[in-house]
Tab-separated table of C-alpha atoms in Angstrom:
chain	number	residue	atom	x	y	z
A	1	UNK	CA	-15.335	-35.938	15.011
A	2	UNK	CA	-16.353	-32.618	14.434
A	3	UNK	CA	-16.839	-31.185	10.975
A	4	UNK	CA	-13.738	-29.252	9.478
A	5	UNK	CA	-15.992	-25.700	9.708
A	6	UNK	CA	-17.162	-26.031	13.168
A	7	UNK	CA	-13.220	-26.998	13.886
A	8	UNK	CA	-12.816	-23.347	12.304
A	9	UNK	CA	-15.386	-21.549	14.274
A	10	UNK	CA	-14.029	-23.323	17.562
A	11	UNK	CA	-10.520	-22.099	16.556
A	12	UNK	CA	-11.457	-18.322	15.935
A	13	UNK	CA	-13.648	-18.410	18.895
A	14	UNK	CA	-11.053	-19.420	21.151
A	15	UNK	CA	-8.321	-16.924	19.545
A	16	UNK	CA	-10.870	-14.446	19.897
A	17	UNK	CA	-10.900	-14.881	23.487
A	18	UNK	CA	-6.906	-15.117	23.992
A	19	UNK	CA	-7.016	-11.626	22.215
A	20	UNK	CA	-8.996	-10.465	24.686
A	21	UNK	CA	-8.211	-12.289	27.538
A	22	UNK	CA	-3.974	-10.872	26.903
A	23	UNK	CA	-4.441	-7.359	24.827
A	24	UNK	CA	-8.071	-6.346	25.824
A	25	UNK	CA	-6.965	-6.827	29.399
A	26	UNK	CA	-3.610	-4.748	28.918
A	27	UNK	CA	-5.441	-1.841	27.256
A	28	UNK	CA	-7.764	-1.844	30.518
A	29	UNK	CA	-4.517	-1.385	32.536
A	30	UNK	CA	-2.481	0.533	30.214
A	31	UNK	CA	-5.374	2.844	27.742
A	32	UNK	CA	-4.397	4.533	24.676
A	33	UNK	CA	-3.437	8.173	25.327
A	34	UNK	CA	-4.804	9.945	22.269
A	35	UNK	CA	-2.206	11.873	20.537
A	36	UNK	CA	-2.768	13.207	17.373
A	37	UNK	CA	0.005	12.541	15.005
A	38	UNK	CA	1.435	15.746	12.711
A	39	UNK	CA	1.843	14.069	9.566
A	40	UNK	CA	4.475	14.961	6.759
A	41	UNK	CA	6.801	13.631	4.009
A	42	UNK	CA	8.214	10.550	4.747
A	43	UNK	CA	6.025	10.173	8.288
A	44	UNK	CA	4.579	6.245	8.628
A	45	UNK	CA	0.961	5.495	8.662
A	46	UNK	CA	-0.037	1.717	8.498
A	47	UNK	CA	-3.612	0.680	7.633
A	48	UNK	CA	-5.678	-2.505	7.917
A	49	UNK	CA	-7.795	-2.729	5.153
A	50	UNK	CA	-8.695	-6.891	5.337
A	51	UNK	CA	-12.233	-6.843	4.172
A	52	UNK	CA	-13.434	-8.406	1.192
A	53	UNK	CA	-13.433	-7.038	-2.618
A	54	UNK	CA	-15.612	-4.518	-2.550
A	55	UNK	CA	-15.015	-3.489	0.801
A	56	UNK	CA	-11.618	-2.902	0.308
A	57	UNK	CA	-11.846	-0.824	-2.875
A	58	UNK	CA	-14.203	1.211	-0.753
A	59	UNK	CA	-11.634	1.916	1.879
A	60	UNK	CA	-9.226	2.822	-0.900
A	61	UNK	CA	-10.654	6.353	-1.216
A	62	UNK	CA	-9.276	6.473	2.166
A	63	UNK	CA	-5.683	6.031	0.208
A	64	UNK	CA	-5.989	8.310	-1.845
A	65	UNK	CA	-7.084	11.272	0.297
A	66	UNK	CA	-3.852	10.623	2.680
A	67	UNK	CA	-1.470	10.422	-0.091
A	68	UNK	CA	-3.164	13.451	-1.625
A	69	UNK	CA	-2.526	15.287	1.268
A	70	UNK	CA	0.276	14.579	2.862
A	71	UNK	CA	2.783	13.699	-0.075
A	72	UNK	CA	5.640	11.619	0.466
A	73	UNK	CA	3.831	9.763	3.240
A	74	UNK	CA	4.912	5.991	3.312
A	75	UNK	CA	1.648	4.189	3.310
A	76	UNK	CA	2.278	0.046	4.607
A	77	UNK	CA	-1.086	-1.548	3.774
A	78	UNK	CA	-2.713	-5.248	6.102
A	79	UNK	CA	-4.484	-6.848	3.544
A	80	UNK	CA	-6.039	-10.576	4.513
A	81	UNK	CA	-3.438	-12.775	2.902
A	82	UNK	CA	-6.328	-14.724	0.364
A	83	UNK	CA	-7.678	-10.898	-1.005
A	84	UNK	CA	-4.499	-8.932	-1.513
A	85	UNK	CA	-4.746	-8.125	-5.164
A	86	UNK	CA	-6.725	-4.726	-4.525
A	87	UNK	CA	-3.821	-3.282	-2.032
A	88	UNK	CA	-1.086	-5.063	-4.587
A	89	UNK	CA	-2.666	-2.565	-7.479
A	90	UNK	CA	-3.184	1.110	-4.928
A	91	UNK	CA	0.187	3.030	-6.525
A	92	UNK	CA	-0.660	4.772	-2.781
A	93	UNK	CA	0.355	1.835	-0.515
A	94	UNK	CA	4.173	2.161	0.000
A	95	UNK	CA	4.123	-1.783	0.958
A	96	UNK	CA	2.037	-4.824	1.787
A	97	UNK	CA	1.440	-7.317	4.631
A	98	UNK	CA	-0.365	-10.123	4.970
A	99	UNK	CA	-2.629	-11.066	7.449
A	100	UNK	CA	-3.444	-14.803	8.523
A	101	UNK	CA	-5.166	-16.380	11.693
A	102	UNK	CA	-3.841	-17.468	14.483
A	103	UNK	CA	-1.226	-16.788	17.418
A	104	UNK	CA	2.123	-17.952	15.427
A	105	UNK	CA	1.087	-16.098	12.648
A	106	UNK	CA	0.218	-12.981	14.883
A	107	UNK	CA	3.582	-13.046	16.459
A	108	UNK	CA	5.311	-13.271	12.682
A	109	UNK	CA	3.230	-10.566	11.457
A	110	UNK	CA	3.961	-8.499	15.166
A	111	UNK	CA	7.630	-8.979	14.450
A	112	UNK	CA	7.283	-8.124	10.564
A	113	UNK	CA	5.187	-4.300	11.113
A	114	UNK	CA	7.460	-3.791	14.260
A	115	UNK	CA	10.585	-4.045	11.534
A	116	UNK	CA	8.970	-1.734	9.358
A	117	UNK	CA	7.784	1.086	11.487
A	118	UNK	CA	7.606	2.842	13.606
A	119	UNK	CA	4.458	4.011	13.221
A	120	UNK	CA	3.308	7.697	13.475
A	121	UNK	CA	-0.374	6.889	13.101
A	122	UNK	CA	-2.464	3.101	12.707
A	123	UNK	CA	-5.724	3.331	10.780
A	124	UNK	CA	-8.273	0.893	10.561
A	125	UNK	CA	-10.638	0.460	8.074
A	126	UNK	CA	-12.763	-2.502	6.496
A	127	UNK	CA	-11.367	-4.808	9.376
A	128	UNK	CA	-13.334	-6.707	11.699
A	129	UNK	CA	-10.232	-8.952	12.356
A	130	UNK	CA	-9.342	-8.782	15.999
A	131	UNK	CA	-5.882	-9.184	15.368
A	132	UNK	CA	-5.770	-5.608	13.459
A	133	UNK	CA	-6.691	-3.876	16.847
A	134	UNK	CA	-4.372	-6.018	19.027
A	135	UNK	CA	-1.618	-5.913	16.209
A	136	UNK	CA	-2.213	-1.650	16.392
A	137	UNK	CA	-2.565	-1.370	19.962
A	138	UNK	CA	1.025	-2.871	20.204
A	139	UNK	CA	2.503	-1.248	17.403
A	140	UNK	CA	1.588	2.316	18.453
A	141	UNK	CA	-2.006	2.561	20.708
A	142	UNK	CA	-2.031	6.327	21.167
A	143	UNK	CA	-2.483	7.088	17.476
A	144	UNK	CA	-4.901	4.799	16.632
A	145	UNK	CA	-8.140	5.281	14.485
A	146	UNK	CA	-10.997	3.383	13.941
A	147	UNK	CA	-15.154	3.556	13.380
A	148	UNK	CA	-16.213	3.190	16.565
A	149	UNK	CA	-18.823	0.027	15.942
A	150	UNK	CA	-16.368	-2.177	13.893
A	151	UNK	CA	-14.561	-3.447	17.007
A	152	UNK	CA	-15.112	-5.932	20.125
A	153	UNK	CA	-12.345	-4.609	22.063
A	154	UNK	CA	-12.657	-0.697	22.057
A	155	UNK	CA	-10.253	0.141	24.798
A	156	UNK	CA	-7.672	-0.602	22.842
A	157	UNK	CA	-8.535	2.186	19.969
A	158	UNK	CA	-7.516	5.945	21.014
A	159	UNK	CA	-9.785	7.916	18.298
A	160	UNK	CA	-13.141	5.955	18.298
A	161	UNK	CA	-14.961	7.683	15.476
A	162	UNK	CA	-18.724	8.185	15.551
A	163	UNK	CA	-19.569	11.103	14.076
A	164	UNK	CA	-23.827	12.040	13.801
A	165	UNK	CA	-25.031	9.732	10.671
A	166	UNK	CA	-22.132	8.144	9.769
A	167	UNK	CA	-23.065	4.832	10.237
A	168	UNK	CA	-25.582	5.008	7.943
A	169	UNK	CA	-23.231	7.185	5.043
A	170	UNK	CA	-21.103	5.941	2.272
A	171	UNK	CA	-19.396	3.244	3.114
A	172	UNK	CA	-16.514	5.145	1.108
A	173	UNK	CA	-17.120	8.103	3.072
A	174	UNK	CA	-16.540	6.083	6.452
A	175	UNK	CA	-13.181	5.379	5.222
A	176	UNK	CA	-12.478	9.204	4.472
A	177	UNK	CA	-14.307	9.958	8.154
A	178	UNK	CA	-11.341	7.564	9.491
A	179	UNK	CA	-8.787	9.367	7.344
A	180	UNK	CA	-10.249	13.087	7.846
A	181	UNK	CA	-9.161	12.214	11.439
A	182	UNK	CA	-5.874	12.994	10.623
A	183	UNK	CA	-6.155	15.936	8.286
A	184	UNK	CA	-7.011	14.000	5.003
A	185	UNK	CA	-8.665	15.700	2.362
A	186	UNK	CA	-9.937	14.654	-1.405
A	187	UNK	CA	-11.652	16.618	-3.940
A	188	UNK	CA	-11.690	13.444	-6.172
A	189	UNK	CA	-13.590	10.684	-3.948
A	190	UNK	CA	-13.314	7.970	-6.960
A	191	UNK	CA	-11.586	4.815	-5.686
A	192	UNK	CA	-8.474	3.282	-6.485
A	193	UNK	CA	-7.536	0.465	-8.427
A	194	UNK	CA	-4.555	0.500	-11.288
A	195	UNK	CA	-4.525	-2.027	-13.597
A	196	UNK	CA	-0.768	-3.383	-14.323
A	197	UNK	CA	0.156	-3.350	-18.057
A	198	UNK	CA	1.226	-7.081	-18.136
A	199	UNK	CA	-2.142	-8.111	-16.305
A	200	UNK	CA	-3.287	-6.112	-20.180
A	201	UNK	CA	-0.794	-8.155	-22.191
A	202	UNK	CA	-1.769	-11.511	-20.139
A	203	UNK	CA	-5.585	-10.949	-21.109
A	204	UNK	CA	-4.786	-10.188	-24.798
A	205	UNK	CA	-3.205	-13.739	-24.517
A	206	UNK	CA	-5.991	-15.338	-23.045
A	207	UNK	CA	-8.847	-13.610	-25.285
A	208	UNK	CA	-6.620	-14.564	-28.299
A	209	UNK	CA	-5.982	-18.234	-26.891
A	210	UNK	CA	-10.178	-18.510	-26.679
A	211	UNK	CA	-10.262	-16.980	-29.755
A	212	UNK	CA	-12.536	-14.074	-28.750
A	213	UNK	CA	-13.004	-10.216	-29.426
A	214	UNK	CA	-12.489	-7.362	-27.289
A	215	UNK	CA	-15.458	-7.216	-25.061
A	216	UNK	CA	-17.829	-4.293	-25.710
A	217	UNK	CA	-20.095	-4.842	-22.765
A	218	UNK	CA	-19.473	-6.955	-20.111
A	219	UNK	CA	-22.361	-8.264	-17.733
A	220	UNK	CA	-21.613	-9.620	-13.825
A	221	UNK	CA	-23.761	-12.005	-13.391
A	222	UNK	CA	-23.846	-12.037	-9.359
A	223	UNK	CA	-22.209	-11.621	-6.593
A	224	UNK	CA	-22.087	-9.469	-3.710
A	225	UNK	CA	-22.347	-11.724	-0.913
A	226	UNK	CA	-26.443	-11.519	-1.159
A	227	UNK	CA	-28.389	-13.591	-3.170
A	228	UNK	CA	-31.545	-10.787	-2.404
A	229	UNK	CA	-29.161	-8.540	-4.900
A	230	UNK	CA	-28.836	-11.008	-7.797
A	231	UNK	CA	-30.647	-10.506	-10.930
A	232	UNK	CA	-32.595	-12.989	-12.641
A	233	UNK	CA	-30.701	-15.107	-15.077
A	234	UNK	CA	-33.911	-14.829	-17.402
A	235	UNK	CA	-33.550	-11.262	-17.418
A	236	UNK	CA	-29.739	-11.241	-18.266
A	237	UNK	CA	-30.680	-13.150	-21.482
A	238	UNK	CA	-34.017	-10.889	-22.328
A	239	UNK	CA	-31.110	-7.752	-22.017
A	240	UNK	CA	-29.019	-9.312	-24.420
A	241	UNK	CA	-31.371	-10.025	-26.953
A	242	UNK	CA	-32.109	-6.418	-26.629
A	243	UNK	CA	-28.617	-5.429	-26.743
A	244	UNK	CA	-28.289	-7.668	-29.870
A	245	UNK	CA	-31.034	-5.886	-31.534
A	246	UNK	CA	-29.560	-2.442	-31.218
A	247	UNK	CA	-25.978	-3.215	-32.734
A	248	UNK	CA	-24.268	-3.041	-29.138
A	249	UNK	CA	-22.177	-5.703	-28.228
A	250	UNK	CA	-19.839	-8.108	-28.122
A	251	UNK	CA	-21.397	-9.244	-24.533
A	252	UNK	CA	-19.216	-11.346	-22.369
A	253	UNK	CA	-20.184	-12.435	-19.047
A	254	UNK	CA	-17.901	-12.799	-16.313
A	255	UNK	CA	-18.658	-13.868	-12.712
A	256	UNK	CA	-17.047	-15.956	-9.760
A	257	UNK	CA	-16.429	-20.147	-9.959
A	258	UNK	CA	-19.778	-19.797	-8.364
A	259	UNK	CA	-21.511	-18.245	-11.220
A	260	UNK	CA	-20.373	-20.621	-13.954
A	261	UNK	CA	-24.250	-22.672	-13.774
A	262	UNK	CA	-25.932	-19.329	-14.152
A	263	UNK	CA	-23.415	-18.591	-16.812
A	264	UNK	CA	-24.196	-21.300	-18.696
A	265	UNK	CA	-28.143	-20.891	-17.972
A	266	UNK	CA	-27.832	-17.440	-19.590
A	267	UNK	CA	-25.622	-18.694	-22.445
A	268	UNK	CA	-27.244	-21.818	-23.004
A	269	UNK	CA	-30.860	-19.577	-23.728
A	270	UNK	CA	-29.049	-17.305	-26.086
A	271	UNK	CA	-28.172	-17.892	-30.158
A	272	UNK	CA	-24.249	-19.845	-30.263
A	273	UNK	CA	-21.949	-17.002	-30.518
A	274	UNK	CA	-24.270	-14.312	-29.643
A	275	UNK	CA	-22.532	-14.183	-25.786
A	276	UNK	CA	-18.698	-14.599	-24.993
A	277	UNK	CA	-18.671	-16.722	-21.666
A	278	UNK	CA	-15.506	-15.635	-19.401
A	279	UNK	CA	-17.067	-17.185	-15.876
A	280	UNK	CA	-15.064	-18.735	-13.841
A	281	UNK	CA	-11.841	-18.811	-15.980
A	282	UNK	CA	-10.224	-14.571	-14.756
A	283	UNK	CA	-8.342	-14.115	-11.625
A	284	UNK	CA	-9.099	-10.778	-10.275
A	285	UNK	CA	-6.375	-8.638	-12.157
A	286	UNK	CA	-7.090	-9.740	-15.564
A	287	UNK	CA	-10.932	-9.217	-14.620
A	288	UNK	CA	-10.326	-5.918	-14.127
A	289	UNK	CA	-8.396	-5.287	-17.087
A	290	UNK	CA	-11.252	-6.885	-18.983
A	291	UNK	CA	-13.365	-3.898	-17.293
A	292	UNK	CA	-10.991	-1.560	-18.252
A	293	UNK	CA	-11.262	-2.355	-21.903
A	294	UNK	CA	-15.364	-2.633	-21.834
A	295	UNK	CA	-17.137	-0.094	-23.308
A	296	UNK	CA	-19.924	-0.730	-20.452
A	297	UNK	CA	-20.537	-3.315	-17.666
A	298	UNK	CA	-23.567	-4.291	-16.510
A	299	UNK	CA	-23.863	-5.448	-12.786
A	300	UNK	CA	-25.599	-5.859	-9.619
A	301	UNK	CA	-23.968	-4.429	-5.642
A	302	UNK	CA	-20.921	-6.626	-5.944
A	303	UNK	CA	-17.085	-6.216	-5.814
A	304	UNK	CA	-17.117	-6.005	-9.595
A	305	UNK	CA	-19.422	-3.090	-9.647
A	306	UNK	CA	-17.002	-1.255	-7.405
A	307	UNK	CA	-14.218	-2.298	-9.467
A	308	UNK	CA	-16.151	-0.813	-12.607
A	309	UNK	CA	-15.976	2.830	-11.113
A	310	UNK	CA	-12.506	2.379	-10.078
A	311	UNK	CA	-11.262	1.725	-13.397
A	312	UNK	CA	-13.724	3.975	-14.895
A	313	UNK	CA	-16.053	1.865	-17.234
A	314	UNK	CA	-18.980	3.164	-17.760
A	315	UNK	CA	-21.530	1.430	-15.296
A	316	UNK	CA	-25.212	0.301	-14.974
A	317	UNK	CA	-25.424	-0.563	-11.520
A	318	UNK	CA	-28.709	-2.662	-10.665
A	319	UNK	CA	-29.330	-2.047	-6.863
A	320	UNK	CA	-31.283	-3.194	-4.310
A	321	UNK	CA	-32.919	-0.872	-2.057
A	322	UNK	CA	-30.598	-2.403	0.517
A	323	UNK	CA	-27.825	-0.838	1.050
A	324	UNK	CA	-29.385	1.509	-1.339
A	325	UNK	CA	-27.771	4.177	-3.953
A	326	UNK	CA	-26.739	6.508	-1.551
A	327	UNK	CA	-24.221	3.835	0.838
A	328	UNK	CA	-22.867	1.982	-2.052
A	329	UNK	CA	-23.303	4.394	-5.574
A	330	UNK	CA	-20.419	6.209	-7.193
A	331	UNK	CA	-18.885	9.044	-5.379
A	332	UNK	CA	-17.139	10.229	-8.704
A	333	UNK	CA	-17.214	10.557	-12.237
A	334	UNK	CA	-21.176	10.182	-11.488
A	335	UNK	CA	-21.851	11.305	-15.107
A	336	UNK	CA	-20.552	8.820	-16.302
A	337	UNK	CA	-22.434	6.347	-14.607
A	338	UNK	CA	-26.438	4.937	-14.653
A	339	UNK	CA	-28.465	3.633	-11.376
A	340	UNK	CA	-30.970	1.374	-11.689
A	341	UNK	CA	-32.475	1.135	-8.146
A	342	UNK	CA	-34.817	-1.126	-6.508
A	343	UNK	CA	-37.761	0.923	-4.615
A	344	UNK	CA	-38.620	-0.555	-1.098
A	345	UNK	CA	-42.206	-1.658	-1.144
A	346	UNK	CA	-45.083	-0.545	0.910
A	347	UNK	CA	-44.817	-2.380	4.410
A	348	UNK	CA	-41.123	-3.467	4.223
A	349	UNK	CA	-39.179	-5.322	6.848
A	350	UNK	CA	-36.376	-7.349	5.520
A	351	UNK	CA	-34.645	-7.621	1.937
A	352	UNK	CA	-36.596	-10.457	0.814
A	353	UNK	CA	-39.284	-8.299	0.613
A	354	UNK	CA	-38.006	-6.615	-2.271
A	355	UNK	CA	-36.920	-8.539	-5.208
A	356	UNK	CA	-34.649	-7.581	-8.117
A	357	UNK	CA	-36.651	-9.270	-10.605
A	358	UNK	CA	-38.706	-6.288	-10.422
A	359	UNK	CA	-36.088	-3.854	-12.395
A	360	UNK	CA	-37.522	-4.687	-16.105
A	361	UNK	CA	-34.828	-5.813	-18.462
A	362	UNK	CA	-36.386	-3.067	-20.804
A	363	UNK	CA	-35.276	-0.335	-18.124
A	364	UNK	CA	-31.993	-2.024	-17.853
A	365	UNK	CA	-31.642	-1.459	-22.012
A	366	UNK	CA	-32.203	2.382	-21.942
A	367	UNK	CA	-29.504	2.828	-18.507
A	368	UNK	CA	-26.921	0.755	-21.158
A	369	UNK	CA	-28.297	2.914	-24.659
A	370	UNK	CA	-28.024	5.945	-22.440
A	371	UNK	CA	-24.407	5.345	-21.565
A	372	UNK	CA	-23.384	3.946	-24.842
A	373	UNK	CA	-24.535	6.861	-26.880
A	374	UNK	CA	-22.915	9.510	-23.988
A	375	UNK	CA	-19.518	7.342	-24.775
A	376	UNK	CA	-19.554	7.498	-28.080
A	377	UNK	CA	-19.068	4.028	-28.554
């Protein structure tokens, strides 16, 4: 019998190639005919944004610039139905659908955005689903936008972006590309995320349950999706006995069900009560309102770095040289943020070549001093 993954794989490969096999064909037969949309108050755009955490936050720059410019726009939002809490928290997104696999749910989700448009224009963003393009093409092909290399069936997309060097820019500024395509503008590129006053009330409860402090500096201990971007868990606890030493604290480190054994490596290494360990036990709201109420967070290229500029706290972001600074680093409120990058070595192929346990934890210190003494805190 096969295993329960490759039953997966088998199942996505073979509605991969009914997608194309029914809508890929029809777009062959019937193309888009690009028509650009002229967008005003109360005009529909829908957007597929069904990437992962810090993917998503990305696109939500995107957001932002089309509600900046066009206001009163009603902005539906596809998020994939086991990440929607970053689309649930955009005040920009008007309402929210789910996405899930397969042809029955397809043909609910069909029915559901053909109820709530029409359309006037269909964006895609952080998808690589193939139902977003088939879903779009049906929905409203000739006023469709996408990046032009984040599809397997581009006949069915009428404004295939590609501009010179984009695939290589911000991945927040690939979003605004897709949005600029329209005549979206922002002057204030910082991305979106608002966190909900009873998500606030609901951590006070839990930190007063565990019968811990308000965090002063908050470290995330992986993540990302990489293990080439992690930082050493020995370096974590050298950084907080340096932290200790200066007066700056209370720590607390937070991180994924995945993290909790590093967690515990760091914690474990460190004097009782010197470190407030929140692995493992925050859903993703009342992590961010944890970040919101941190005087600084520490982290490597992970959704929770992202989610650290988008609520504004103060950030040390430890990066590796791949993507690099310049594809995954603040866009806003830069100031108020510290980079602590990863060099690529002489004679450098692939990202194991490059190892984070090169950034000192002693450089990692004076990013964190910097910021602390700039806040005031």
């Amino acid at each position: 019998m096969p295993s329960k993954k490759n039953a997966l794989s088998f199942s996505s490969r073979l509605n991969l190639a009914l997608y194309r096999l029914t809508i890929g064909t029809a777009a062959v037969f019937r193309p888009p005919r690009p028509t650009l949309p002229a967008l005003k108050a109360g005009s529909r755009v829908l957007v597929f944004s069904s990437a992962g955490l810090g993917d998503s936050l990305l696109d939500s720059v995107g957001f932002r610039a089309l509600a900046e410019t066009f206001p009163g726009l009603h902005i539906g939002a596809v998020a994939h139905h086991r990440r929607p809490d970053i689309l649930r928290h955009n005040p920009f997104v008007s309402e929210l659908f789910l996405l899930r696999k397969g042809p029955p749910a397809f043909l609910r989700l069909w029915r559901e955005l053909r109820g709530g448009g029409p359309w006037d224009a269909i964006l895609y963003l952080s998808c690589l689903d193939p139902e977003a393009r088939c879903l779009g093409y049906l929905l409203g092909r000739d006023a469709t936008f996408g990046l032009a290399w984040r599809t397997g069936m581009p006949q069915t997309c009428a404004f295939s972006i590609d501009e010179p060097g984009l695939r290589r820019a911000h991945l927040s500024s690939q979003a605004l590309a897709v949005a600029a395509a329209l005549g979206a503008r922002t002057d204030y590129p910082r991305m979106v995320y608002e966190v909900h006053e009873a998500d606030r009330v609901a951590l006070d409860g839990r930190l007063r349950e565990w019968g811990l402090p308000s965090p002063g500096i908050t470290f995330q201990l992986g993540g990302g999706g990489a293990a080439y971007r992690d930082w050493p868990a020995a370096h974590f606890v050298e950084l907080a006995r340096l932290l200790a030493a200066a007066g700056i604290g209370p720590i607390f480190l937070l991180g994924g069900p995945d993290h909790v054994a590093k967690s515990r490596e760091v914690e474990s290494a460190l004097p009782a009560g010197s470190v407030f360990n929140v692995t493992g036990r925050l859903p993703l709201p009342l992590s961010a309102a944890l970040l919101e109420r941190s005087r600084c967070l520490v982290s490597t290229d992970t959704g929770i770095m992202h989610m650290g500029f988008a609520v504004g706290t103060p950030t040390v972001a430890l990066l590796h040289c791949r993507p690099g600074p310049a594809r995954v680093g603040p866009l806003a409120d830069t100031d108020r943020h510290e980079l602590v990058a990863l060099e690529k070595p002489p004679g450098y192929r692939d990202p194991s070549d490059a190892r984070m346990s090169e950034i000192p934890p002693g450089r990692v210190f004076e990013a964190v001093r910097r910021l602390w003494q700039k806040e005031g805190a």
